PDB file of C-alpha atoms and ligand atoms in Angstrom:
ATOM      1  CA  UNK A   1      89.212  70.060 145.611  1.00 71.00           C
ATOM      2  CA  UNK A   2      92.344  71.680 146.185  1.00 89.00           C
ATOM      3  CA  UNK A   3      92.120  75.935 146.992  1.00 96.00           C
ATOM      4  CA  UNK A   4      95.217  77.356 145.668  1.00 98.00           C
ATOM      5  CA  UNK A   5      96.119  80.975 145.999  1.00 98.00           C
ATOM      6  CA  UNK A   6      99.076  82.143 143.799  1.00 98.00           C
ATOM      7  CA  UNK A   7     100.882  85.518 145.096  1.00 98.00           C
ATOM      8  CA  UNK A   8     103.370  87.262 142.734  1.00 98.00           C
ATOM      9  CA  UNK A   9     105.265  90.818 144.091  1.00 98.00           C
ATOM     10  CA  UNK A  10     108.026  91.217 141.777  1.00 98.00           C
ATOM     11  CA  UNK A  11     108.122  94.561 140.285  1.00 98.00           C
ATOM     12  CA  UNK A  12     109.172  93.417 137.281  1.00 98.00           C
ATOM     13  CA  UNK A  13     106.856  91.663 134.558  1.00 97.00           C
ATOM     14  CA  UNK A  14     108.239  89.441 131.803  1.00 96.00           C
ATOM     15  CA  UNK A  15     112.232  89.511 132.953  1.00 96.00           C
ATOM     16  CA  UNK A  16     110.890  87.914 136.230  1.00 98.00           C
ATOM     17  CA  UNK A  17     112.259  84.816 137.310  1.00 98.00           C
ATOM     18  CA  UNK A  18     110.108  84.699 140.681  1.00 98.00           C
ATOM     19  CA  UNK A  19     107.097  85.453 138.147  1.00 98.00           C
ATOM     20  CA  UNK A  20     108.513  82.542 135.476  1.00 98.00           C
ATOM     21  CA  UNK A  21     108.448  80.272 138.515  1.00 98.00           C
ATOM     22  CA  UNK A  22     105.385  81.101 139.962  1.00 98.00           C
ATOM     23  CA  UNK A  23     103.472  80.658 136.513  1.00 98.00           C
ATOM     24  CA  UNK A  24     105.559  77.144 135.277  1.00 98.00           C
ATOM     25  CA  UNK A  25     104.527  75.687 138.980  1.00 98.00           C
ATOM     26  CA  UNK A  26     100.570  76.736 138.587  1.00 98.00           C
ATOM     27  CA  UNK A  27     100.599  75.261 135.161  1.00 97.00           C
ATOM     28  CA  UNK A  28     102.166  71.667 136.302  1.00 97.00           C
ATOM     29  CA  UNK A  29     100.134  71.943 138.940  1.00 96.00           C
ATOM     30  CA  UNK A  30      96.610  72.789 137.218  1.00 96.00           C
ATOM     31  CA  UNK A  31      97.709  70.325 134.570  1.00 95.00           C
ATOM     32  CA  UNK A  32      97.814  67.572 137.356  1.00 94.00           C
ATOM     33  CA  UNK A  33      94.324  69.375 139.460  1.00 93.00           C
ATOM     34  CA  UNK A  34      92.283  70.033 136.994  1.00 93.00           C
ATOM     35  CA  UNK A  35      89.733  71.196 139.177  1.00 93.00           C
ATOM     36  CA  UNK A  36      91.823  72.764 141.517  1.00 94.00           C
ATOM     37  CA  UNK A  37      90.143  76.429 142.710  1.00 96.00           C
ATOM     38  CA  UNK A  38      92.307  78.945 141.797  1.00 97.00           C
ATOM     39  CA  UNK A  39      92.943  82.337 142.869  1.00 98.00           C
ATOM     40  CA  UNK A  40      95.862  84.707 141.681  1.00 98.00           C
ATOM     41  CA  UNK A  41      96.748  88.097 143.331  1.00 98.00           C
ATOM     42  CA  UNK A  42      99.669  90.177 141.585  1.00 98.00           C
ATOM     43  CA  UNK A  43     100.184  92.719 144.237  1.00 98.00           C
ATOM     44  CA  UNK A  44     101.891  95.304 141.895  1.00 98.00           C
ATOM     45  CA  UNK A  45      98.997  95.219 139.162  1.00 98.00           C
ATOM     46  CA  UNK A  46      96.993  95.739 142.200  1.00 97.00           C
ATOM     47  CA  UNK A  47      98.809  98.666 143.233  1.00 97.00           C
ATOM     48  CA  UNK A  48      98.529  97.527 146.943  1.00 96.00           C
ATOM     49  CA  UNK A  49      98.072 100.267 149.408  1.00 93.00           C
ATOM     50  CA  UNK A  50     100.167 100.345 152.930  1.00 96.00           C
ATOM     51  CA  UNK A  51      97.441 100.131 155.787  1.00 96.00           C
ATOM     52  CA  UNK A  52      96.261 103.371 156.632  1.00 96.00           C
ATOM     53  CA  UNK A  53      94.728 104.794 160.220  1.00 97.00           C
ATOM     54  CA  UNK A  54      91.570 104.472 159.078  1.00 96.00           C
ATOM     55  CA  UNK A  55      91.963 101.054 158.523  1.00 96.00           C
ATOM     56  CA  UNK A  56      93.701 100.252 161.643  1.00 95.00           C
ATOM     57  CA  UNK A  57      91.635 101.430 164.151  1.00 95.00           C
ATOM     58  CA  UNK A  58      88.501  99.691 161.885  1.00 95.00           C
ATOM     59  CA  UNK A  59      90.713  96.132 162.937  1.00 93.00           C
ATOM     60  CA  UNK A  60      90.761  96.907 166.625  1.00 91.00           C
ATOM     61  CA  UNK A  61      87.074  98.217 166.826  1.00 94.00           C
ATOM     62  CA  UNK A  62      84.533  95.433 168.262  1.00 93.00           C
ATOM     63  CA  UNK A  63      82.257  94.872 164.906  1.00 94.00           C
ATOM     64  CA  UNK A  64      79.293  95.981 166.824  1.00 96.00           C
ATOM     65  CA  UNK A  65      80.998  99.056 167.866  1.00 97.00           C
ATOM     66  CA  UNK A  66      81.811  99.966 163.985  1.00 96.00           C
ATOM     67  CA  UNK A  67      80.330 102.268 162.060  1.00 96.00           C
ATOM     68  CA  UNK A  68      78.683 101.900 158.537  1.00 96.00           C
ATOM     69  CA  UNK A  69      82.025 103.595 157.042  1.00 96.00           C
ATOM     70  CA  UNK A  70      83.997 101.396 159.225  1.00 96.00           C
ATOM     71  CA  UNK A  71      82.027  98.112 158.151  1.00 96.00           C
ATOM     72  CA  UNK A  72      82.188  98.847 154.574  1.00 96.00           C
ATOM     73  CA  UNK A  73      86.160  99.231 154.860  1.00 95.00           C
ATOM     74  CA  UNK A  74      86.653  96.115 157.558  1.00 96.00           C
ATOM     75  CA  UNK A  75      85.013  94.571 154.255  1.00 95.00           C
ATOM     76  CA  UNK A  76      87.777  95.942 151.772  1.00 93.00           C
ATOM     77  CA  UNK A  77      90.330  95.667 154.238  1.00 94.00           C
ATOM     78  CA  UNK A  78      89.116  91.821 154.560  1.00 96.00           C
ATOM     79  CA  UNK A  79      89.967  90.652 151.275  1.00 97.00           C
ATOM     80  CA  UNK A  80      93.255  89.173 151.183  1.00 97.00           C
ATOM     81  CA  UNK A  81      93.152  87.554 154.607  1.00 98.00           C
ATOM     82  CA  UNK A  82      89.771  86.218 153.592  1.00 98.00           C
ATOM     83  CA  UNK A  83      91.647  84.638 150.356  1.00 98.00           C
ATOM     84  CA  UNK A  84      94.931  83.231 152.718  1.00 98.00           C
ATOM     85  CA  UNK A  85      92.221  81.653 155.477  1.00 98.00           C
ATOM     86  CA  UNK A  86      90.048  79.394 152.214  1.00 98.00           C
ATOM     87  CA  UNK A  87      94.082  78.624 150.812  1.00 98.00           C
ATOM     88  CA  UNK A  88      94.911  75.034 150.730  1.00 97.00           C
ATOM     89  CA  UNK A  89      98.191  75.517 148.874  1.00 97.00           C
ATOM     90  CA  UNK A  90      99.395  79.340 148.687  1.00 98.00           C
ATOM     91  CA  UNK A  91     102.408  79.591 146.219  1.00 98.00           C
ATOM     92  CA  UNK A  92     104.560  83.070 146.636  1.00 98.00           C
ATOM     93  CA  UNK A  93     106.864  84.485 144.257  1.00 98.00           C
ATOM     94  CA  UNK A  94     108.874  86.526 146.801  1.00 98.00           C
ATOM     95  CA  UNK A  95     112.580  88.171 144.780  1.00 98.00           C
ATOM     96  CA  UNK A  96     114.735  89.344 147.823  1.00 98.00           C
ATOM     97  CA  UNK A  97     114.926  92.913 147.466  1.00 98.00           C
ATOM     98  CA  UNK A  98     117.393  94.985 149.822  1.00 98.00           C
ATOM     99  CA  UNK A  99     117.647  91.126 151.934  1.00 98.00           C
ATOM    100  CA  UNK A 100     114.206  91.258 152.494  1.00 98.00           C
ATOM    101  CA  UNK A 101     110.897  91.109 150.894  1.00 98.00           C
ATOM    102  CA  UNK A 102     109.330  93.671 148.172  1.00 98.00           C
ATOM    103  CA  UNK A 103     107.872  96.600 149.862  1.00 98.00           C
ATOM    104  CA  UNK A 104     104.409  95.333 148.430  1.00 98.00           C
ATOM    105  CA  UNK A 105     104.983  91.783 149.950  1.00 98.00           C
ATOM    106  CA  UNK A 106     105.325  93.639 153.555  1.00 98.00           C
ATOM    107  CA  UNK A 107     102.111  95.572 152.649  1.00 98.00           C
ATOM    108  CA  UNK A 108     100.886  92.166 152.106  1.00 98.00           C
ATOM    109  CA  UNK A 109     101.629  90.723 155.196  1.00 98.00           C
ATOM    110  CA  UNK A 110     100.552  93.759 157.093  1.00 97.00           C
ATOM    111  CA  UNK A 111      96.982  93.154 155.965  1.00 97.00           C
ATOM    112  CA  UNK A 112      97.363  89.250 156.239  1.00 97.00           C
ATOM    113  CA  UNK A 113      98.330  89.045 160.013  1.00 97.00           C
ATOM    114  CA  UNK A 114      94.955  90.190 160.392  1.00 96.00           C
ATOM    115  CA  UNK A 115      93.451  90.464 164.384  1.00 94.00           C
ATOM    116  CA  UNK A 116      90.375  87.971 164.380  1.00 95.00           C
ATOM    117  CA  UNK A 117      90.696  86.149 161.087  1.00 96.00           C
ATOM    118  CA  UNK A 118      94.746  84.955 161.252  1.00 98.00           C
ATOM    119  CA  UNK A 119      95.516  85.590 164.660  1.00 97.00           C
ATOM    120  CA  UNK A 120      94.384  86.715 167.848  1.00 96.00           C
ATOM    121  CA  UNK A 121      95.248  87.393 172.019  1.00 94.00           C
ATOM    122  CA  UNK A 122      94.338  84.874 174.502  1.00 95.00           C
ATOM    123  CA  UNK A 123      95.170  86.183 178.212  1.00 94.00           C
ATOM    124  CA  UNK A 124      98.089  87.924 176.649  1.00 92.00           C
ATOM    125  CA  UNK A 125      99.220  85.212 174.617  1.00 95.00           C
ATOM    126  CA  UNK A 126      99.237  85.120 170.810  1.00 95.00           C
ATOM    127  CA  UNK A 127      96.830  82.631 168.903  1.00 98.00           C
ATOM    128  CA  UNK A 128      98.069  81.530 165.482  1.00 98.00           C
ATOM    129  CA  UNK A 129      94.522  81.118 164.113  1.00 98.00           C
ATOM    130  CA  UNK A 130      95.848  78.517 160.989  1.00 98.00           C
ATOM    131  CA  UNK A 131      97.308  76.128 163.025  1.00 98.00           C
ATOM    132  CA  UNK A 132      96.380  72.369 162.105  1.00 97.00           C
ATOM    133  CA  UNK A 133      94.764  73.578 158.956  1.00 97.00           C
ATOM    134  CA  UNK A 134      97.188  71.466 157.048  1.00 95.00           C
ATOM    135  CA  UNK A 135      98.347  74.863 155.050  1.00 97.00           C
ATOM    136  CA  UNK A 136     101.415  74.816 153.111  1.00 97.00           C
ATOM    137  CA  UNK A 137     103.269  77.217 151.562  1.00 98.00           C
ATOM    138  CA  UNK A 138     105.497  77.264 148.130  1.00 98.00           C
ATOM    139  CA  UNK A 139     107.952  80.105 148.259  1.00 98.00           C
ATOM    140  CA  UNK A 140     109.754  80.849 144.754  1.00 98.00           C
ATOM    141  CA  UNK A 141     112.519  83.534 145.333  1.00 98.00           C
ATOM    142  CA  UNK A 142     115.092  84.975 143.679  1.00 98.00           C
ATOM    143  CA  UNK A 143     118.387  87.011 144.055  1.00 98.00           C
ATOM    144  CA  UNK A 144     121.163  88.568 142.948  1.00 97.00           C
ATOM    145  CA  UNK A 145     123.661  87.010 145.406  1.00 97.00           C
ATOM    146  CA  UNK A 146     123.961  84.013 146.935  1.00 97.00           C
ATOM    147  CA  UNK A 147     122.817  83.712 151.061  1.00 97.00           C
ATOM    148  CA  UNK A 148     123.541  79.869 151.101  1.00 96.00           C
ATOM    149  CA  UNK A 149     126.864  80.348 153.887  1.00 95.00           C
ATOM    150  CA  UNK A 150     128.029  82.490 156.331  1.00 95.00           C
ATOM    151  CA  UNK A 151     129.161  85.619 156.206  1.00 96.00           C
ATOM    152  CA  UNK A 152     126.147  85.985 153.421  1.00 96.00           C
ATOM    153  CA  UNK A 153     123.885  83.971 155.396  1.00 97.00           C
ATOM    154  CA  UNK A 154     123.206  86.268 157.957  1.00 98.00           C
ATOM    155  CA  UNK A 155     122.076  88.951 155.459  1.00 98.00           C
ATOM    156  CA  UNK A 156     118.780  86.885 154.064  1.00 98.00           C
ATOM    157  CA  UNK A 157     116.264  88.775 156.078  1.00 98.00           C
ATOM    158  CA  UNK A 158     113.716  87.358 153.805  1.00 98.00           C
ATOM    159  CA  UNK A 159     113.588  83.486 154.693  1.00 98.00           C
ATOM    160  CA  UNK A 160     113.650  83.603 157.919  1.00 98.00           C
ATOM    161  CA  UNK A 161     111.277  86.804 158.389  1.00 98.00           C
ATOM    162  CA  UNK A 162     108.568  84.844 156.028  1.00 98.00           C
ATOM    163  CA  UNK A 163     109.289  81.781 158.289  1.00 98.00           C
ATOM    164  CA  UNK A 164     108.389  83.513 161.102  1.00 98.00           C
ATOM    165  CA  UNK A 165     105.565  85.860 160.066  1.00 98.00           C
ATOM    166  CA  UNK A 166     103.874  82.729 158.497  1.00 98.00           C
ATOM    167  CA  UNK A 167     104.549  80.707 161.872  1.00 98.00           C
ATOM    168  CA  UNK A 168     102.982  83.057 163.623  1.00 98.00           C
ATOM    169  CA  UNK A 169      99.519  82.693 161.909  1.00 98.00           C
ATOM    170  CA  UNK A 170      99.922  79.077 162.313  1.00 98.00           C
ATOM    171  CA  UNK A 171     101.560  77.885 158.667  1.00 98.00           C
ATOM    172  CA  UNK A 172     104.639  76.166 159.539  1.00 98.00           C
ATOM    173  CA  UNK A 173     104.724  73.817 156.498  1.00 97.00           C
ATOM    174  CA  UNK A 174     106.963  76.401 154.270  1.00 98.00           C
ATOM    175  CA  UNK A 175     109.282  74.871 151.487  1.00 98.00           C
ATOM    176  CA  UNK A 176     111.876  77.253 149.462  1.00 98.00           C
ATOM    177  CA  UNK A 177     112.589  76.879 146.173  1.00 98.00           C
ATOM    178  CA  UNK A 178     115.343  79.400 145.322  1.00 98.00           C
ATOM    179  CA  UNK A 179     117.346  80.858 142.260  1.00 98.00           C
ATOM    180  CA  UNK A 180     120.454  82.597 143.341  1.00 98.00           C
ATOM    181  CA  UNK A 181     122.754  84.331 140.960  1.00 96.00           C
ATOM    182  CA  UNK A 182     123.434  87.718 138.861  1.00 93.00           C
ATOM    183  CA  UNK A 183     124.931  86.824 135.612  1.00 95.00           C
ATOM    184  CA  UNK A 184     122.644  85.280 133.080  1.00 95.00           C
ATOM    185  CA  UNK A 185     124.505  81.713 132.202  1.00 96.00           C
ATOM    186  CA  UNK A 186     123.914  81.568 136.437  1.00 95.00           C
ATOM    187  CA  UNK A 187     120.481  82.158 136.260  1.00 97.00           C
ATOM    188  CA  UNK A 188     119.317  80.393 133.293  1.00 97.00           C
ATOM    189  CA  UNK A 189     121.529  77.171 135.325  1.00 97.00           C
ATOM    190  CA  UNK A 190     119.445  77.742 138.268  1.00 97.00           C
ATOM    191  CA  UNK A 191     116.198  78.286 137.102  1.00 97.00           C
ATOM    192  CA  UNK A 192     116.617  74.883 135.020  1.00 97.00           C
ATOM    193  CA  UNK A 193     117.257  73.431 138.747  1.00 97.00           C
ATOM    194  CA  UNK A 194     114.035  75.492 140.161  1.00 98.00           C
ATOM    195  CA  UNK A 195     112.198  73.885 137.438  1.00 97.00           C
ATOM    196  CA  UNK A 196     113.247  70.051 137.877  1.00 97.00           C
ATOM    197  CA  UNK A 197     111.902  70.947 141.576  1.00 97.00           C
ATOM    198  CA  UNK A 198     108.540  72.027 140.253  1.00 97.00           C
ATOM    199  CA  UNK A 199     108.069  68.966 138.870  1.00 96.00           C
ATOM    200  CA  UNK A 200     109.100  67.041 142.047  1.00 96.00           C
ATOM    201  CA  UNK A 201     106.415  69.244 144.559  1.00 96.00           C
ATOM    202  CA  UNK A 202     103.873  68.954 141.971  1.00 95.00           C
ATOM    203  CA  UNK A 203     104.582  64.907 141.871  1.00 94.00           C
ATOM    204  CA  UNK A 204     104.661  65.172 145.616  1.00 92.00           C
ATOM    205  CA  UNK A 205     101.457  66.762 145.783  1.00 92.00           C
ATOM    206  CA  UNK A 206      99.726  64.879 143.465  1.00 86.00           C
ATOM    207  CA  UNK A 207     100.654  61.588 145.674  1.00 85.00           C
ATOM    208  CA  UNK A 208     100.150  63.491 148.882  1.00 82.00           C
ATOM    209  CA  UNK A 209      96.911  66.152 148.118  1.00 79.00           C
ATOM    210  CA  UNK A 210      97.010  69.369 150.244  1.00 75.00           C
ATOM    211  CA  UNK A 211      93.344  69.305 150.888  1.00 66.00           C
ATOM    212  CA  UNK A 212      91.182  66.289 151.512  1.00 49.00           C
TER     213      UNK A 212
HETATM  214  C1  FMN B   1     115.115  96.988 144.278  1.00 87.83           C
HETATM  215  C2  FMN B   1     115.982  95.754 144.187  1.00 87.83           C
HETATM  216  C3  FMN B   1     116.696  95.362 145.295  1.00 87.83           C
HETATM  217  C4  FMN B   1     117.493  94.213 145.248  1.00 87.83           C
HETATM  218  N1  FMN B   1     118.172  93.829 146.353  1.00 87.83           N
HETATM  219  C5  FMN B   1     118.885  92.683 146.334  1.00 87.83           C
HETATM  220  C6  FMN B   1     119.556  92.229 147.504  1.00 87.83           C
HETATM  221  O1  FMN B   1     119.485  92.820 148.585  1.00 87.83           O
HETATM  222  N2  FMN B   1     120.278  91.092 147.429  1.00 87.83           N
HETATM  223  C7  FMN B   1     120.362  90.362 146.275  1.00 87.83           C
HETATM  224  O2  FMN B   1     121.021  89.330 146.284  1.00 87.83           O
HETATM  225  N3  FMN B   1     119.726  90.760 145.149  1.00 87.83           N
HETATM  226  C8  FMN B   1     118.984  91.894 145.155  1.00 87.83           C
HETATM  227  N4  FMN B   1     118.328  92.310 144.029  1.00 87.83           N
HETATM  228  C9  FMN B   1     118.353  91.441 142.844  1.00 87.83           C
HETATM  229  C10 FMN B   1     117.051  90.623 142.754  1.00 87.83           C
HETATM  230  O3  FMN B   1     116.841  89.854 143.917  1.00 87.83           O
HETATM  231  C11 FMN B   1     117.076  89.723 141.532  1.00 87.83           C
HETATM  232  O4  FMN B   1     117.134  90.555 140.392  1.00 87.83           O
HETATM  233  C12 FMN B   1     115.875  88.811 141.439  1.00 87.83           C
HETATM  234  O5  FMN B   1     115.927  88.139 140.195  1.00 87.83           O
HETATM  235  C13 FMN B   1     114.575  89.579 141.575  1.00 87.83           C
HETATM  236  O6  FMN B   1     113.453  88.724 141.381  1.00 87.83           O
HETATM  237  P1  FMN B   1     112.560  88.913 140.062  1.00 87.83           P
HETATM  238  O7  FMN B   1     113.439  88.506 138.890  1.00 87.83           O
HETATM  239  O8  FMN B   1     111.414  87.984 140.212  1.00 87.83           O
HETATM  240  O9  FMN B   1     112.151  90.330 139.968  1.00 87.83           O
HETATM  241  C14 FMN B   1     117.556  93.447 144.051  1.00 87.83           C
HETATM  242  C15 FMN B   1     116.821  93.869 142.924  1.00 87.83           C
HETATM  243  C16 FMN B   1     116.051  95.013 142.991  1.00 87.83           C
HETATM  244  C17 FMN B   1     115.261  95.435 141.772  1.00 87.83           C
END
C-alpha cells in the first residue's frame, strides 16, 4: 500500500495553480490507489514556525543527554521528518517565489534535513539517510516568468536548490511538472499541459507502483 504525503506552501488558497495541481494529481491518483495512505500537510494553514534555539540545540543533544522539556519538543520538532521518512510518493506544490521557494517551504526543509532521522555524519562525511528507499518526489510549481533558457535560466534558484536539498537526504528520483506564465490565456494553456501530465505519472505509477 502506497504512503503518499502531499505538501502544499502556496500562500494563496483557491487562485492557486500549485494548489489546483497538487489536488487534481491526489485525486487521479487516489482514484487509481484506492487504498493508498494518505497524508496532507498545508504548511500555511499550519502556520509553520522557523526553527528556533531551543529546538536546535534539542537536535544536536544525545537523546539520553535531553531533558524532559527537550524530549517533549525533539517529539514536536519530529513530526514532519517522521511523515517524509514513512513517504512512498511525496507530491509538493512548490510556486517560485522571489526564484526560490516560499519562505514556509524553507522552514520546511529546515526541519526535514533533520540530524539522525534524514541525514547524518560519518567520519566527517555526510550520510543521506533515504538513499535506496525507492522515494520519489512530484514537484508541481508555478511562476510568473518563464526559467526554461538562458539568461532566465540561471535565475530558478528553486529547481535546482530542491534538487539538491532532496539529494542530500538521499531522494534523487525528483520529476518537475511546471506551469510558467503571467497572463491568464498563458496559464490556463499551461495548466491544461500540467494536467495531461498528471494523467501520464499517475498511468506511470499505476504500471510501475512506488511501494511494493
Ligand atoms: C511573493 C511572490 C513572489 C514571486 N516571485 C516570483 C519570481 O521570482 N519569479 C516568477 O517568475 N514569479 C514570481 N511570482 C509569481 C508566482 O510564482 C506565480 O504567481 C505562481 O502562480 C505562484 O504559485 P501559486 O499560484 O500556487 O501561488 C511571485 C509571486 C509572489 C506572490
Amino acid at each position: 500500500m502506497p504512503k503518499v504525503l502531499c505538501i502544499d506552501s502556496s500562500s494563496r488558497s483557491a487562485t492557486s495553480v500549485t494548489r489546483q495541481l497538487t489536488e487534481a494529481f491526489m485525486a487521479r491518483f487516489k482514484s487509481s490507489n484506492p487504498t493508498a495512505e494518505i497524508v496532507h500537510r498545508d504548511l500555511i494553514a499550519d502556520g509553520i514556525s522557523f526553527v528556533t534555539d531551543a529546538s536546535i540545540s534539542t537536535l544536536y543533544t544525545p537523546s539520553e543527554q535531553r531533558t524532559p522539556a527537550m524530549a517533549a519538543l525533539y517529539e514536536q520538532v519530529s513530526v514532519y521528518a517522521d511523515e517524509l521518512v514513512a513517504a512512498d510518493l511525496i507530491v509538493l506544490g512548490a510556486p517560485m517565489y522571489n526564484f526560490t521557494v516560499p519562505a514556509a517551504l524553507k522552514a520546511y526543509i529546515d526541519m526535514i534535513v533533520f540530524p539522525g532521522k534524514t541525514f547524518a555524519y560519518d567520519g566527517g562525511a555526510p550520510v543521506a539517510m533515504l538513499a535506496g528507499q525507492n522515494k520519489k518526489i512530484i514537484v508541481f510549481t508555478a511562476s510568473g516568468g518563464n526559467y526554461d533558457e538562458l539568461p532566465y535560466k540561471a535565475y530558478d534558484f528553486l529547481e535546482p536548490y530542491l534538487r539538491a536539498i532532496f539529494a542530500f537526504i538521499g531522494i534523487t528520483d525528483i520529476e518537475f511538472v511546471k506551469v510558467q506564465g503571467h497572463d491568464q490565456a498563458a496559464v490556463q494553456a499551461e495548466t491544461e499541459k500540467a494536467m495531461a501530465k498528471i494523467e501520464n505519472l499517475v498511468a506511470q505509477l499505476v504500471a510501475q507502483p512506488v511501494a511494493v
